[in-house]
mmCIF file of C-alpha atoms and ligand atoms in Angstrom:
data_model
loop_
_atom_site.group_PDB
_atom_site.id
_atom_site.type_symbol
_atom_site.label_atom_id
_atom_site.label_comp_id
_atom_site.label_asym_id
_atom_site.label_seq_id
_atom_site.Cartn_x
_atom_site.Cartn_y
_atom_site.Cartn_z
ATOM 1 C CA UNK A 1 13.768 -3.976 -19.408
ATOM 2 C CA UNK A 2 15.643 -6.623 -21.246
ATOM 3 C CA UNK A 3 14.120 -10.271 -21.612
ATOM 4 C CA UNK A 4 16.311 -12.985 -20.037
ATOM 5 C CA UNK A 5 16.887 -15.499 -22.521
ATOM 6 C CA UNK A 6 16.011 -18.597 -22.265
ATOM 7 C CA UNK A 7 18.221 -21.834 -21.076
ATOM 8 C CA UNK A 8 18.742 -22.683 -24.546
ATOM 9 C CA UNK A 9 19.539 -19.417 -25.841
ATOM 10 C CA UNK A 10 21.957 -19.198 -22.853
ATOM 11 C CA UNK A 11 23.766 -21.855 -24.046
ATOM 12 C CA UNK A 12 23.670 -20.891 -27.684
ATOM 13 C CA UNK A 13 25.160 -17.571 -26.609
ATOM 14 C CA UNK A 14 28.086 -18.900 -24.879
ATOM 15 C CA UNK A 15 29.035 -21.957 -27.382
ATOM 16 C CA UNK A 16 28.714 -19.327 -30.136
ATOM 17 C CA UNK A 17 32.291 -20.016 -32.073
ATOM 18 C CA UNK A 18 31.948 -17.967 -35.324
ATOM 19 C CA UNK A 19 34.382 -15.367 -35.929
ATOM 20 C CA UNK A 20 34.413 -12.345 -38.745
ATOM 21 C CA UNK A 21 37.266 -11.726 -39.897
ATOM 22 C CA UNK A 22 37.519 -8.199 -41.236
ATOM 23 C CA UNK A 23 40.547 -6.979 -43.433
ATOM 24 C CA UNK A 24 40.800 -5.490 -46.920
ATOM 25 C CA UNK A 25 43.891 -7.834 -47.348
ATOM 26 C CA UNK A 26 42.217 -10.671 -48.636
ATOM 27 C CA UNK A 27 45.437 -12.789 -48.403
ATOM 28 C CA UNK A 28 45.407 -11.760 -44.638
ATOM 29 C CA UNK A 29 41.401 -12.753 -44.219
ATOM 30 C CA UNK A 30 42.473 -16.072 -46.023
ATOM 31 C CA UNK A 31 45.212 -16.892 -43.917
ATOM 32 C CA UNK A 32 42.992 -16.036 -40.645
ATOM 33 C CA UNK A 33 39.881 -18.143 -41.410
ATOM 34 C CA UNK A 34 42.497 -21.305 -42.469
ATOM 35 C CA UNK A 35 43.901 -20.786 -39.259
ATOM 36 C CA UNK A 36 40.717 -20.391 -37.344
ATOM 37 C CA UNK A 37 38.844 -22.867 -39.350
ATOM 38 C CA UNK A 38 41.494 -25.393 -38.586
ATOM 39 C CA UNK A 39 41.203 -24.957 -35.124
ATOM 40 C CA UNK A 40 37.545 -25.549 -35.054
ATOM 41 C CA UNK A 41 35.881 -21.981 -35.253
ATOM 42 C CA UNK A 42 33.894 -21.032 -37.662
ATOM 43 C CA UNK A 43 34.454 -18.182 -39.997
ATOM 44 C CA UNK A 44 32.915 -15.497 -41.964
ATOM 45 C CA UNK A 45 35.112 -12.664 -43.660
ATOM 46 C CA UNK A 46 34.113 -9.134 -44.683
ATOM 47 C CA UNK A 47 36.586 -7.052 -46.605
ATOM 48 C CA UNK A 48 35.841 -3.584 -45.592
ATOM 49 C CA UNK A 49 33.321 -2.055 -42.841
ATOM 50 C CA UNK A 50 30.431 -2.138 -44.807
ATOM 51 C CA UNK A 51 30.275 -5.762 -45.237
ATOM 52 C CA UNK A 52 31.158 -6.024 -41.454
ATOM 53 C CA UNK A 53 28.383 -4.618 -40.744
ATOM 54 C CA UNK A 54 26.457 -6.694 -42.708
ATOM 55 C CA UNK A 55 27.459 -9.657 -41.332
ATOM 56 C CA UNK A 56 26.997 -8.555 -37.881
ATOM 57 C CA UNK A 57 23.580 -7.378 -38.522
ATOM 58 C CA UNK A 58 22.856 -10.887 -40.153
ATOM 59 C CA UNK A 59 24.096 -13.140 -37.468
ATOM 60 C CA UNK A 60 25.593 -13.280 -33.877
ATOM 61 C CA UNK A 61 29.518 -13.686 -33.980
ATOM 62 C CA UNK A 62 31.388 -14.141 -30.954
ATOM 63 C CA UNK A 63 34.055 -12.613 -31.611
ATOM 64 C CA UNK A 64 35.601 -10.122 -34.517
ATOM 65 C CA UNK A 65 39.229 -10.143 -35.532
ATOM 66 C CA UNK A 66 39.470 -5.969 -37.121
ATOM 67 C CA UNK A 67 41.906 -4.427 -39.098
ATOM 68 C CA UNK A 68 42.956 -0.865 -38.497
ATOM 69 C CA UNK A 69 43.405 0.446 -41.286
ATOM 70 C CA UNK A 70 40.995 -0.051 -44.219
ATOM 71 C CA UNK A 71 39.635 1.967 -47.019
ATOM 72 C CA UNK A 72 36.213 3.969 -45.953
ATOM 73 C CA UNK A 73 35.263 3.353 -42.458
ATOM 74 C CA UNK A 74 38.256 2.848 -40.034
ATOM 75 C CA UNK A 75 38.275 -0.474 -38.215
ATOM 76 C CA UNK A 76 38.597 1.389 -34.661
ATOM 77 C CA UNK A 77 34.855 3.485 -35.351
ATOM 78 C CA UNK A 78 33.503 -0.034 -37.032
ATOM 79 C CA UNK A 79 34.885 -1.871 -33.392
ATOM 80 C CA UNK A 80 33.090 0.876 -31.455
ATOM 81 C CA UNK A 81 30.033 1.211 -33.434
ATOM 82 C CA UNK A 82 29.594 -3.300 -33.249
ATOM 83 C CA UNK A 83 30.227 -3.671 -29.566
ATOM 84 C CA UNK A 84 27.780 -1.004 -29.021
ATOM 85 C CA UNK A 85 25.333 -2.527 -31.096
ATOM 86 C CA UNK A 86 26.450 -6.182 -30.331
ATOM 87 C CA UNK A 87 27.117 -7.145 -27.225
ATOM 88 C CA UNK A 88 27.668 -10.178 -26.665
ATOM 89 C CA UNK A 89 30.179 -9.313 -29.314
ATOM 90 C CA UNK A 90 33.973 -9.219 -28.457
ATOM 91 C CA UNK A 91 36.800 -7.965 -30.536
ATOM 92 C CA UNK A 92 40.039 -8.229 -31.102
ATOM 93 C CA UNK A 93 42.578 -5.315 -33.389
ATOM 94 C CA UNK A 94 45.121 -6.341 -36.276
ATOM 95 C CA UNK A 95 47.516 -3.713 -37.142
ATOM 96 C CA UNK A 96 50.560 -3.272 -38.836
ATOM 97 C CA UNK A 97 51.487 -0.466 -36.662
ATOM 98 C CA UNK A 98 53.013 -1.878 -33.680
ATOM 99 C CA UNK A 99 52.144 1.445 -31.725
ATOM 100 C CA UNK A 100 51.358 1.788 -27.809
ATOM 101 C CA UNK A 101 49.084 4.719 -28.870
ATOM 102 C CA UNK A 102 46.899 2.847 -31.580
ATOM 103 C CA UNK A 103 46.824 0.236 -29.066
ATOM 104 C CA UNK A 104 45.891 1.779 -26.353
ATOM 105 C CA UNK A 105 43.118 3.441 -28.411
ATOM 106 C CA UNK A 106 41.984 -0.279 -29.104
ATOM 107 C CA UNK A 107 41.413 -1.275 -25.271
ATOM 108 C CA UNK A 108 39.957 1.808 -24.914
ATOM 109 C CA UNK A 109 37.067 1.027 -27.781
ATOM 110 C CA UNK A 110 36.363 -2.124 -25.889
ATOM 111 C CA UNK A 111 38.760 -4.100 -27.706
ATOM 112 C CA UNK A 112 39.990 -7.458 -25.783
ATOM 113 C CA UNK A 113 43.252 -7.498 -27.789
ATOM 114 C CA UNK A 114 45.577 -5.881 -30.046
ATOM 115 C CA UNK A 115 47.685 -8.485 -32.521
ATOM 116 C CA UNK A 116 50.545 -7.031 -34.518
ATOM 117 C CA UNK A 117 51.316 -8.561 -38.386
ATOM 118 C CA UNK A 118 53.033 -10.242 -39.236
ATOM 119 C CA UNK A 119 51.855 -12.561 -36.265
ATOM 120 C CA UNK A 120 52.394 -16.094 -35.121
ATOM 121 C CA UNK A 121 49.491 -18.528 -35.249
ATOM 122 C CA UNK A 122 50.099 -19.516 -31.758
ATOM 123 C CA UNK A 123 49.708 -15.475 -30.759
ATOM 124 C CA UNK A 124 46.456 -14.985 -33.042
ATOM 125 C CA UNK A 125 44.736 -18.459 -31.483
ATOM 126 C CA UNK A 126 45.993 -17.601 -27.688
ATOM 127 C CA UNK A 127 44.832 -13.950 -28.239
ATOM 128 C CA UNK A 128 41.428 -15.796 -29.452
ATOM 129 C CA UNK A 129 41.203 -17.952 -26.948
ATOM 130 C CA UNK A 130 41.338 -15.311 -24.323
ATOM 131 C CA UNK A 131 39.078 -12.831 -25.597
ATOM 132 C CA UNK A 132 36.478 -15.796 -25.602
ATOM 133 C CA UNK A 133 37.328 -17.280 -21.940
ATOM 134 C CA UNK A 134 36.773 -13.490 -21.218
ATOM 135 C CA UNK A 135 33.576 -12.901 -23.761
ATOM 136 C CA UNK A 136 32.087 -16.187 -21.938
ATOM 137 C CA UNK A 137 32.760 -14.577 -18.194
ATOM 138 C CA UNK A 138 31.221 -11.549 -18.516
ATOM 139 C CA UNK A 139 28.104 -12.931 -20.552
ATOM 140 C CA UNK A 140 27.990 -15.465 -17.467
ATOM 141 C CA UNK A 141 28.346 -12.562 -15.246
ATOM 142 C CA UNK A 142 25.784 -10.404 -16.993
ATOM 143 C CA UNK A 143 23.113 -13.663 -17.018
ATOM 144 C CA UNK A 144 23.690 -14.192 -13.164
ATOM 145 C CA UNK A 145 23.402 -10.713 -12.406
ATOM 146 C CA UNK A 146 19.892 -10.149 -14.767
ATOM 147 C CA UNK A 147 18.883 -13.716 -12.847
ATOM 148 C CA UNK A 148 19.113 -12.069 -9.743
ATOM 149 C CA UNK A 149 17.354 -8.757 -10.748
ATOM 150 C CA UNK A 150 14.519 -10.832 -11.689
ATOM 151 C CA UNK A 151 14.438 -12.887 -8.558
ATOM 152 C CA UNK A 152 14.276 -9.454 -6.772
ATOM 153 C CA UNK A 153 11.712 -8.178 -9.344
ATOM 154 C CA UNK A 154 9.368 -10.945 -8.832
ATOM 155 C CA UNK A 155 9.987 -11.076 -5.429
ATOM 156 C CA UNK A 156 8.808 -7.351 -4.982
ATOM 157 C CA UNK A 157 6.502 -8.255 -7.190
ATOM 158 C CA UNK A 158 4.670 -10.629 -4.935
ATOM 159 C CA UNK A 159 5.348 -9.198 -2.001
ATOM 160 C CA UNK A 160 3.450 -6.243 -3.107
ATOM 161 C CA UNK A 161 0.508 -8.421 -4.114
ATOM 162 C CA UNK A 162 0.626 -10.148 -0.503
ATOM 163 C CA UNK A 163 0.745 -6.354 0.538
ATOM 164 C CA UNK A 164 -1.948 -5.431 -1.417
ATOM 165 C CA UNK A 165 -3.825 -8.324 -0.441
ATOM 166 C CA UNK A 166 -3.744 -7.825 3.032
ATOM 167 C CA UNK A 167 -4.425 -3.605 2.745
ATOM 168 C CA UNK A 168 -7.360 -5.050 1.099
ATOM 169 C CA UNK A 169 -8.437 -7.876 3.377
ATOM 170 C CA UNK A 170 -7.234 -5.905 6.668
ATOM 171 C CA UNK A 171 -10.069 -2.636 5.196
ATOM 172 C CA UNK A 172 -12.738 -5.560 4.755
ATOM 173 C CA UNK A 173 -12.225 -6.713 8.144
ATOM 174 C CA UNK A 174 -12.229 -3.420 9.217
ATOM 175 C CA UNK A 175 -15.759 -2.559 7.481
ATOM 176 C CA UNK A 176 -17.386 -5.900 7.855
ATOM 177 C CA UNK A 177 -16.574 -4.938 11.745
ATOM 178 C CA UNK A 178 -17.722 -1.685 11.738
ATOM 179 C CA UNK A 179 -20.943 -2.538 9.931
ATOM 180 C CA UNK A 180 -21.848 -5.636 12.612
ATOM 181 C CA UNK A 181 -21.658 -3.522 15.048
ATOM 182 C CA UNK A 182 -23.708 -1.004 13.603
ATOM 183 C CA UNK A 183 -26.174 -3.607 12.552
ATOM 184 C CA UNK A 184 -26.019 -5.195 16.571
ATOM 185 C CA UNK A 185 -26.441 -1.892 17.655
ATOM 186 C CA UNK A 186 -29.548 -1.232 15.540
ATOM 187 C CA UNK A 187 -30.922 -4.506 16.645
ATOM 188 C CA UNK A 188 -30.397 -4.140 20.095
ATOM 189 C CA UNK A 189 -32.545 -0.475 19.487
ATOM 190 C CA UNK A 190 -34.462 -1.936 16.789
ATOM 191 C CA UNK A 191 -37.779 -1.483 19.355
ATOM 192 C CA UNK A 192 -37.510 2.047 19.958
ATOM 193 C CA UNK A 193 -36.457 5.047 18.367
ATOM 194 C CA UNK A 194 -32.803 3.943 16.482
ATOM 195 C CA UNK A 195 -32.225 4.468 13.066
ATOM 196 C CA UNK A 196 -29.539 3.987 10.804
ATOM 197 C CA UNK A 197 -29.004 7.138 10.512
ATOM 198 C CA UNK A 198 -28.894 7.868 14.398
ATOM 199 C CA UNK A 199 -26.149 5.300 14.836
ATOM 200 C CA UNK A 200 -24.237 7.408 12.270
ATOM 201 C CA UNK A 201 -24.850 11.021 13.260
ATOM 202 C CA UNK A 202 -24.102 9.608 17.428
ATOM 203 C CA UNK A 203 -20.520 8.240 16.078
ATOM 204 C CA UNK A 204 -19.563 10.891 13.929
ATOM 205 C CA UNK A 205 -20.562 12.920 16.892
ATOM 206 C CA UNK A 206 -18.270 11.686 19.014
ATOM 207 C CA UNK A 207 -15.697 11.093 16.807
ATOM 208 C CA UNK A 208 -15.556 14.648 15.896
ATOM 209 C CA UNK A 209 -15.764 15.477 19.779
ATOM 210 C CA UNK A 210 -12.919 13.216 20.379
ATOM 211 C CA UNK A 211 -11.128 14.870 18.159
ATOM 212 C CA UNK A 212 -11.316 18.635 18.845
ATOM 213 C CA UNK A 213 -10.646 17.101 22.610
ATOM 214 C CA UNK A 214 -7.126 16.381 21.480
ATOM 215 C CA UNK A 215 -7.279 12.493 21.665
ATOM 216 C CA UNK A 216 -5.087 10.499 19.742
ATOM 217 C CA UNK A 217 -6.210 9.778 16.328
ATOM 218 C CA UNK A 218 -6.624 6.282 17.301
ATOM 219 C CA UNK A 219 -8.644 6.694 20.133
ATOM 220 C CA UNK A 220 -11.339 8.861 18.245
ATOM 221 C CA UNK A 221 -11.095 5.995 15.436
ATOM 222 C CA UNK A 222 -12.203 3.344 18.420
ATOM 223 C CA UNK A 223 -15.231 5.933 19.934
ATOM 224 C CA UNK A 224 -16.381 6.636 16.944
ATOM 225 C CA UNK A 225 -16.105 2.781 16.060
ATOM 226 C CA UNK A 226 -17.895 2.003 19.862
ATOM 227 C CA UNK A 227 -20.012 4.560 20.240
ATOM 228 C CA UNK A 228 -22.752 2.741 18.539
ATOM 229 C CA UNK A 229 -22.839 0.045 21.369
ATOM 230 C CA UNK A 230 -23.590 2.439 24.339
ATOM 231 C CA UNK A 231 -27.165 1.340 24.850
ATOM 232 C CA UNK A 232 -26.786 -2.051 23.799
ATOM 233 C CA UNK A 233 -27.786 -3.147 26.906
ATOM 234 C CA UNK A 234 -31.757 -2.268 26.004
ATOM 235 C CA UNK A 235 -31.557 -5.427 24.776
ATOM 236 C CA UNK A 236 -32.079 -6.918 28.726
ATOM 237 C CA UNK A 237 -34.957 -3.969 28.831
ATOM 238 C CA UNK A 238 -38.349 -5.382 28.911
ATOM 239 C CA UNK A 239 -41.072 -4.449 26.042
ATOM 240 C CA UNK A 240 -43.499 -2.912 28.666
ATOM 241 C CA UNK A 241 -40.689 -0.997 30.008
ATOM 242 C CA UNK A 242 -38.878 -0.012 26.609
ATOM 243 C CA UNK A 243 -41.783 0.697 24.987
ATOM 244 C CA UNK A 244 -44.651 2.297 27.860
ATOM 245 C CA UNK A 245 -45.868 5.623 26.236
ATOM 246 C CA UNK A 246 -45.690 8.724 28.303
ATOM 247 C CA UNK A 247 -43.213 8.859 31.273
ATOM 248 C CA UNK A 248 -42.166 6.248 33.637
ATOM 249 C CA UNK A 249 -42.475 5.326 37.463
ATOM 250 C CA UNK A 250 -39.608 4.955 39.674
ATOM 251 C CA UNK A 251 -39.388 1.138 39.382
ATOM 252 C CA UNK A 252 -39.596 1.232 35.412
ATOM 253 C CA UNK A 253 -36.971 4.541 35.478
ATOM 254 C CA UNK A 254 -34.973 1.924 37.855
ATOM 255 C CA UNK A 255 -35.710 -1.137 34.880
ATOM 256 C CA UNK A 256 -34.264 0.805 32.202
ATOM 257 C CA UNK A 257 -31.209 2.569 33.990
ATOM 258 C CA UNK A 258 -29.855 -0.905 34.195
ATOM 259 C CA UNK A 259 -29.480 -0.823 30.561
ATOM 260 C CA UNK A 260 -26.149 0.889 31.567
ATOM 261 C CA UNK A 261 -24.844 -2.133 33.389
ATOM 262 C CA UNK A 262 -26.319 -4.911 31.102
ATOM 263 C CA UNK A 263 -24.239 -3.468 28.267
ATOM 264 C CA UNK A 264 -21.563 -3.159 30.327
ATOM 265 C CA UNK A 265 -21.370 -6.791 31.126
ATOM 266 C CA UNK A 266 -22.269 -7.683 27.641
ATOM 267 C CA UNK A 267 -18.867 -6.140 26.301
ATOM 268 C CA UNK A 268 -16.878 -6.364 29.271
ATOM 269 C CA UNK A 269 -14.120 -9.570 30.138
ATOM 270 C CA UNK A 270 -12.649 -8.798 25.962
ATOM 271 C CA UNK A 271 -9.122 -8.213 25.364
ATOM 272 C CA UNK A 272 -10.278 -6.424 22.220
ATOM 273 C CA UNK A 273 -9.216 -2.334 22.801
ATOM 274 C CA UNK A 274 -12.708 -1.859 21.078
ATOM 275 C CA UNK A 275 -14.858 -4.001 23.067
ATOM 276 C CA UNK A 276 -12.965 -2.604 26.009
ATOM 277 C CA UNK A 277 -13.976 1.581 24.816
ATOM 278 C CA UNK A 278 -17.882 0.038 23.839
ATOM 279 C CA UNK A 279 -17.946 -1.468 27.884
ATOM 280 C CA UNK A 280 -16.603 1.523 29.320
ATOM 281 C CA UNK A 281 -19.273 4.307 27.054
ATOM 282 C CA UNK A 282 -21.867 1.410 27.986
ATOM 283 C CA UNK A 283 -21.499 1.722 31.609
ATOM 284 C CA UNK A 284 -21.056 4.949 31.772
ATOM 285 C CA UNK A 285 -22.804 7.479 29.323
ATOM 286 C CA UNK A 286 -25.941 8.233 31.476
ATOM 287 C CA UNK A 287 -23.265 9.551 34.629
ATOM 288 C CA UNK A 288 -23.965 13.059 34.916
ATOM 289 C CA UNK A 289 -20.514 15.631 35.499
ATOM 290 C CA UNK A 290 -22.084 16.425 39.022
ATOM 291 C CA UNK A 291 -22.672 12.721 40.075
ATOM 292 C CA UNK A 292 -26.102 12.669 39.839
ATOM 293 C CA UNK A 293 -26.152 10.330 37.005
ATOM 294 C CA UNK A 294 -26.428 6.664 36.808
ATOM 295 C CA UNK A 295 -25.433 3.623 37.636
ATOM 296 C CA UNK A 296 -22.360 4.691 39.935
ATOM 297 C CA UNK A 297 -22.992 8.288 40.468
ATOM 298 C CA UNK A 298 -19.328 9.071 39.041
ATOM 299 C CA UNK A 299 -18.682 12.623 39.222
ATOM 300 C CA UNK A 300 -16.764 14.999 36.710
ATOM 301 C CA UNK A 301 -13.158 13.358 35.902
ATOM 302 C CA UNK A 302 -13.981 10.283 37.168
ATOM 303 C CA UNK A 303 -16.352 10.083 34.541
ATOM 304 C CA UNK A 304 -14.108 8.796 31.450
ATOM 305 C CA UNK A 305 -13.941 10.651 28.887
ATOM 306 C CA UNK A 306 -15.757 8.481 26.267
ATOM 307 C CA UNK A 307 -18.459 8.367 28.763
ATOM 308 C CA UNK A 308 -18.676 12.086 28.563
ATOM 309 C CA UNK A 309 -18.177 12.319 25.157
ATOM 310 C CA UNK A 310 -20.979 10.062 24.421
ATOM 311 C CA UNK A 311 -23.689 12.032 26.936
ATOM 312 C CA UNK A 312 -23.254 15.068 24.719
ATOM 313 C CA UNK A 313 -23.628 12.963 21.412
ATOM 314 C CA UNK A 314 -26.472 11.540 22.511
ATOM 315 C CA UNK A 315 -28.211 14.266 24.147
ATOM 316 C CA UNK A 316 -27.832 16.031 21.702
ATOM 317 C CA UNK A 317 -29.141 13.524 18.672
ATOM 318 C CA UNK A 318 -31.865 13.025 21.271
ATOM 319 C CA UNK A 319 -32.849 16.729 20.853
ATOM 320 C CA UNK A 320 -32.212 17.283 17.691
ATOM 321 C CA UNK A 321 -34.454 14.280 16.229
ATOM 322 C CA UNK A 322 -38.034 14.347 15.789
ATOM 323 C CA UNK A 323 -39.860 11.757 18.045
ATOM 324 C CA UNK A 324 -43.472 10.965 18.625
ATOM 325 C CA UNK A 325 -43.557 13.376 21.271
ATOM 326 C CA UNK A 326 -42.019 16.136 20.055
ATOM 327 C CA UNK A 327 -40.516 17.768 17.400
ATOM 328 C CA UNK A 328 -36.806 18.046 16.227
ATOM 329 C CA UNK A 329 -35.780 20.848 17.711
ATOM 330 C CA UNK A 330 -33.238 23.032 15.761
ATOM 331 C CA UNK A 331 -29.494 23.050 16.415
ATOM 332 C CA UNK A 332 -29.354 26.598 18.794
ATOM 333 C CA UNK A 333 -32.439 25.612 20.284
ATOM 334 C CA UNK A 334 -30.662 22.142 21.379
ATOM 335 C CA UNK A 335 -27.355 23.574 22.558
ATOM 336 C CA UNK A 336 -29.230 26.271 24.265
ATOM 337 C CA UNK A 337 -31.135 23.663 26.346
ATOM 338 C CA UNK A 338 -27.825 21.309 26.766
ATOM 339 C CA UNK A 339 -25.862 24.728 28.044
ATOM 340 C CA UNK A 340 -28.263 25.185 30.603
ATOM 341 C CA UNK A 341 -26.799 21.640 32.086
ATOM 342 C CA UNK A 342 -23.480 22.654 31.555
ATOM 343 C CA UNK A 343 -21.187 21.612 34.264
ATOM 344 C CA UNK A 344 -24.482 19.371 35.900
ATOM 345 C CA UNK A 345 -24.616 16.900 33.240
ATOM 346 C CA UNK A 346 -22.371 17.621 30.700
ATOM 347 C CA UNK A 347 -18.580 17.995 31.311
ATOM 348 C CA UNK A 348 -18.181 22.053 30.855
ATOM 349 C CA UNK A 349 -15.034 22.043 29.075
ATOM 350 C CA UNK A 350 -16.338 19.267 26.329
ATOM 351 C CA UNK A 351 -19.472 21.102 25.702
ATOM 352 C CA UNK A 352 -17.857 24.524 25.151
ATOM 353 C CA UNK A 353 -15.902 22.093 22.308
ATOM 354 C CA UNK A 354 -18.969 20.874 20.965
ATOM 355 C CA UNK A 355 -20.638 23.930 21.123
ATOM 356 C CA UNK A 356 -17.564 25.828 19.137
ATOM 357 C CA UNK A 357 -17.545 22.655 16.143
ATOM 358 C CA UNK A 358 -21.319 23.950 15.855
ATOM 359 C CA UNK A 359 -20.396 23.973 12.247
ATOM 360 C CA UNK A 360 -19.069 20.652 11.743
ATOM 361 C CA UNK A 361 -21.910 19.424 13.773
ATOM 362 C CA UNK A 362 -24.374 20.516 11.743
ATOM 363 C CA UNK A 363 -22.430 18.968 8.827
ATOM 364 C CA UNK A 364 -22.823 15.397 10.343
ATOM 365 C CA UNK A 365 -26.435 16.243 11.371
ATOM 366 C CA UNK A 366 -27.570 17.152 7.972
ATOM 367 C CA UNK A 367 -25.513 14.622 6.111
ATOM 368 C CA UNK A 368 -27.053 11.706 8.230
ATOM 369 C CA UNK A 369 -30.527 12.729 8.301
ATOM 370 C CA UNK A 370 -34.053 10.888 8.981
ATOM 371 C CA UNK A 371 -35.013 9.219 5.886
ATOM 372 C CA UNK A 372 -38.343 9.355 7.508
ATOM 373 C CA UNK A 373 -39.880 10.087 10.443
ATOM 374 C CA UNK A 374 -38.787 7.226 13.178
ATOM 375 C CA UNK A 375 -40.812 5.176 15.297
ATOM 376 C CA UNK A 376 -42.693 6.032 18.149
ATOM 377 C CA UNK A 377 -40.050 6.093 21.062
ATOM 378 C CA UNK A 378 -40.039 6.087 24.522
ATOM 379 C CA UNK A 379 -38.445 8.249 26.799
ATOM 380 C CA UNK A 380 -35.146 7.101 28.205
ATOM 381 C CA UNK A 381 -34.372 8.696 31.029
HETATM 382 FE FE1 LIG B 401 -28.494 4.917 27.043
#
């Protein structure tokens, strides 16, 4: 990519008044520079194409006055070799042939002019003039034009930084999100069973439930994103409820079911799509497909389908994870025990799903493992 020059350099470039005059007549180059010279340009002459290349290649010139014909190199292949390799250079033909041909094989080259000799002064300074009015327009024209592609490169420049920018600062939002909520979630559980790693396997769980469901790709991004929350309502769950080894009465199996509708208030009222998925799997992951589940007693479609989603998940984490009580039980074992619930708790359909990504499952379930064993638990009904 070219460099712009500078503002001086600009102006340099278009004040430039030196003229080579090339012609093996030497009385012709001397009668050229007087006349040039005189009129305030100044003047370097080169007898043959050699030396005009020289010259070129030791200075800018604004403009070359060329002879045809000259010994050696012709002055048509020296024009089109210099405003090839020049060009800000512009050039102008002397011939003695006054020949439409010749001159149109002059324009052709590039060439802004074409004088005949003998010539007038007048003609030679008027065709000088105009070849530099015209050098100086196009140079202008080029500037303007290389201005502009650099205002749009540096404007696409930036803008892709400020894309960039916010790519990156919209994924840390995005992570710093996911990871409160994973660390809220943990501390709401934080006095019973939850580990890290449950909190992982449980969303990947559903996310990969979600998914083989059908729901939009979006959707499973926000359950697998909310799923975390669904019992963050232990948090209104006294200790000698949460935490009473062996099983529980009817009044402390009534204490914790409201964990259910505490988390459900907790992350209800938000305008936020993913507070509004974490309320709903709050309030209603513990509803059984048959309505025998809690709080509302919603049966089968009225269940959502996050809710239902999440009952599997969990269930099925639940089984699968060693607790104080009783061992991890292995994958078949667990899916054998959650079929015999199929269409009582679990939504059929969704557990025929789960049960088919058996593979996948076990994926997520060995890639999130127990560090270590986890904390003596209780058991949530
Ligand atoms: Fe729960």
């Amino acid at each position: 990519m070219a460099t712009l020059p500078d503002q001086t350099n600009h102006q340099a470039l278009l004040d430039n008044r030196t003229i080579l005059v090339i012609d093996d007549e030497e009385p012709i180059r001397r009668l050229l520079t007087y006349l040039l010279q005189s009129h305030g340009y100044l003047v370097e002459g080169a007898g043959d194409a050699r030396e005009a290349r020289q010259k070129l290649g030791d200075q800018p010139f604004a403009l070359m006055l060329c002879d045809v014909n000259m010994p050696g190199e012709s002055g048509m292949d020296l024009v089109r070799h210099a405003l090839a390799e020049h060009k800000h250079t512009a050039a102008i033909m002397v011939t003695g042939l006054d020949s439409s041909v010749l001159a149109n094989a002059a324009l052709e080259v590039g060439a802004f002019g074409y004088i005949v000799k003998p010539f007038e002064s007048n003609e030679v300074l008027i065709d000088v003039a105009n070849a530099l009015r015209r050098r100086r327009l196009e140079i202008e024209n080029s500037l303007h034009r290389e201005n502009l592609e650099d205002i749009v490169r540096t404007r696409t420049l930036a803008l892709q930084q400020a894309l960039d920018w916010l790519k990156h600062t919209e994924k840390e939002l995005r992570l710093s999100r996911e990871e409160t909520i994973q660390r809220l979630a943990m501390a709401a559980e934080f006095r019973d069973s939850s580990t890290a790693q449950h909190i992982q396997r449980m969303s990947h769980y559903c996310e990969l439930l979600a998914r083989k469901a059908g729901l939009p790709p979006e959707r499973c991004d926000l359950i697998r994103t909310a799923s975390p929350m669904h019992d963050i309502g232990k948090i209104g769950t006294p200790d000698h409820v949460l935490l009473k080894p062996g099983r529980f009465t009817d009044e402390e199996f009534g204490v914790i079911a409201q964990h259910a509708e505490i988390g459900y208030r907790i992350l209800s009222g938000s305008d936020s799509e993913l507070l509004k998925v974490a309320a709903t799997i709050a309030y209603t992951h513990h509803e059984h497909y048959d309505g025998t589940g809690y709080p509302r007693g919603l049966k089968g479609e009225a269940i959502p389908i996050e809710g239902r989603i999440v009952a599997i998940a969990d269930a099925f984490d639940a089984l699968t994870t060693q607790r104080v009580y009783k061992p991890a039980f292995g994958l078949s074992h667990a899916i054998e025990l959650m079929l015999k619930h199929r269409g009582t708790h679990f939504d059929p359909e969704l557990l025929d799903i789960f049960v088919a990504s058996i593979d996948e499952v076990a994926r997520i379930h060995n890639q999130y493992a127990d560090l270590v064993n986890p904390n003596p638990t209780t058991d949530e009904p």
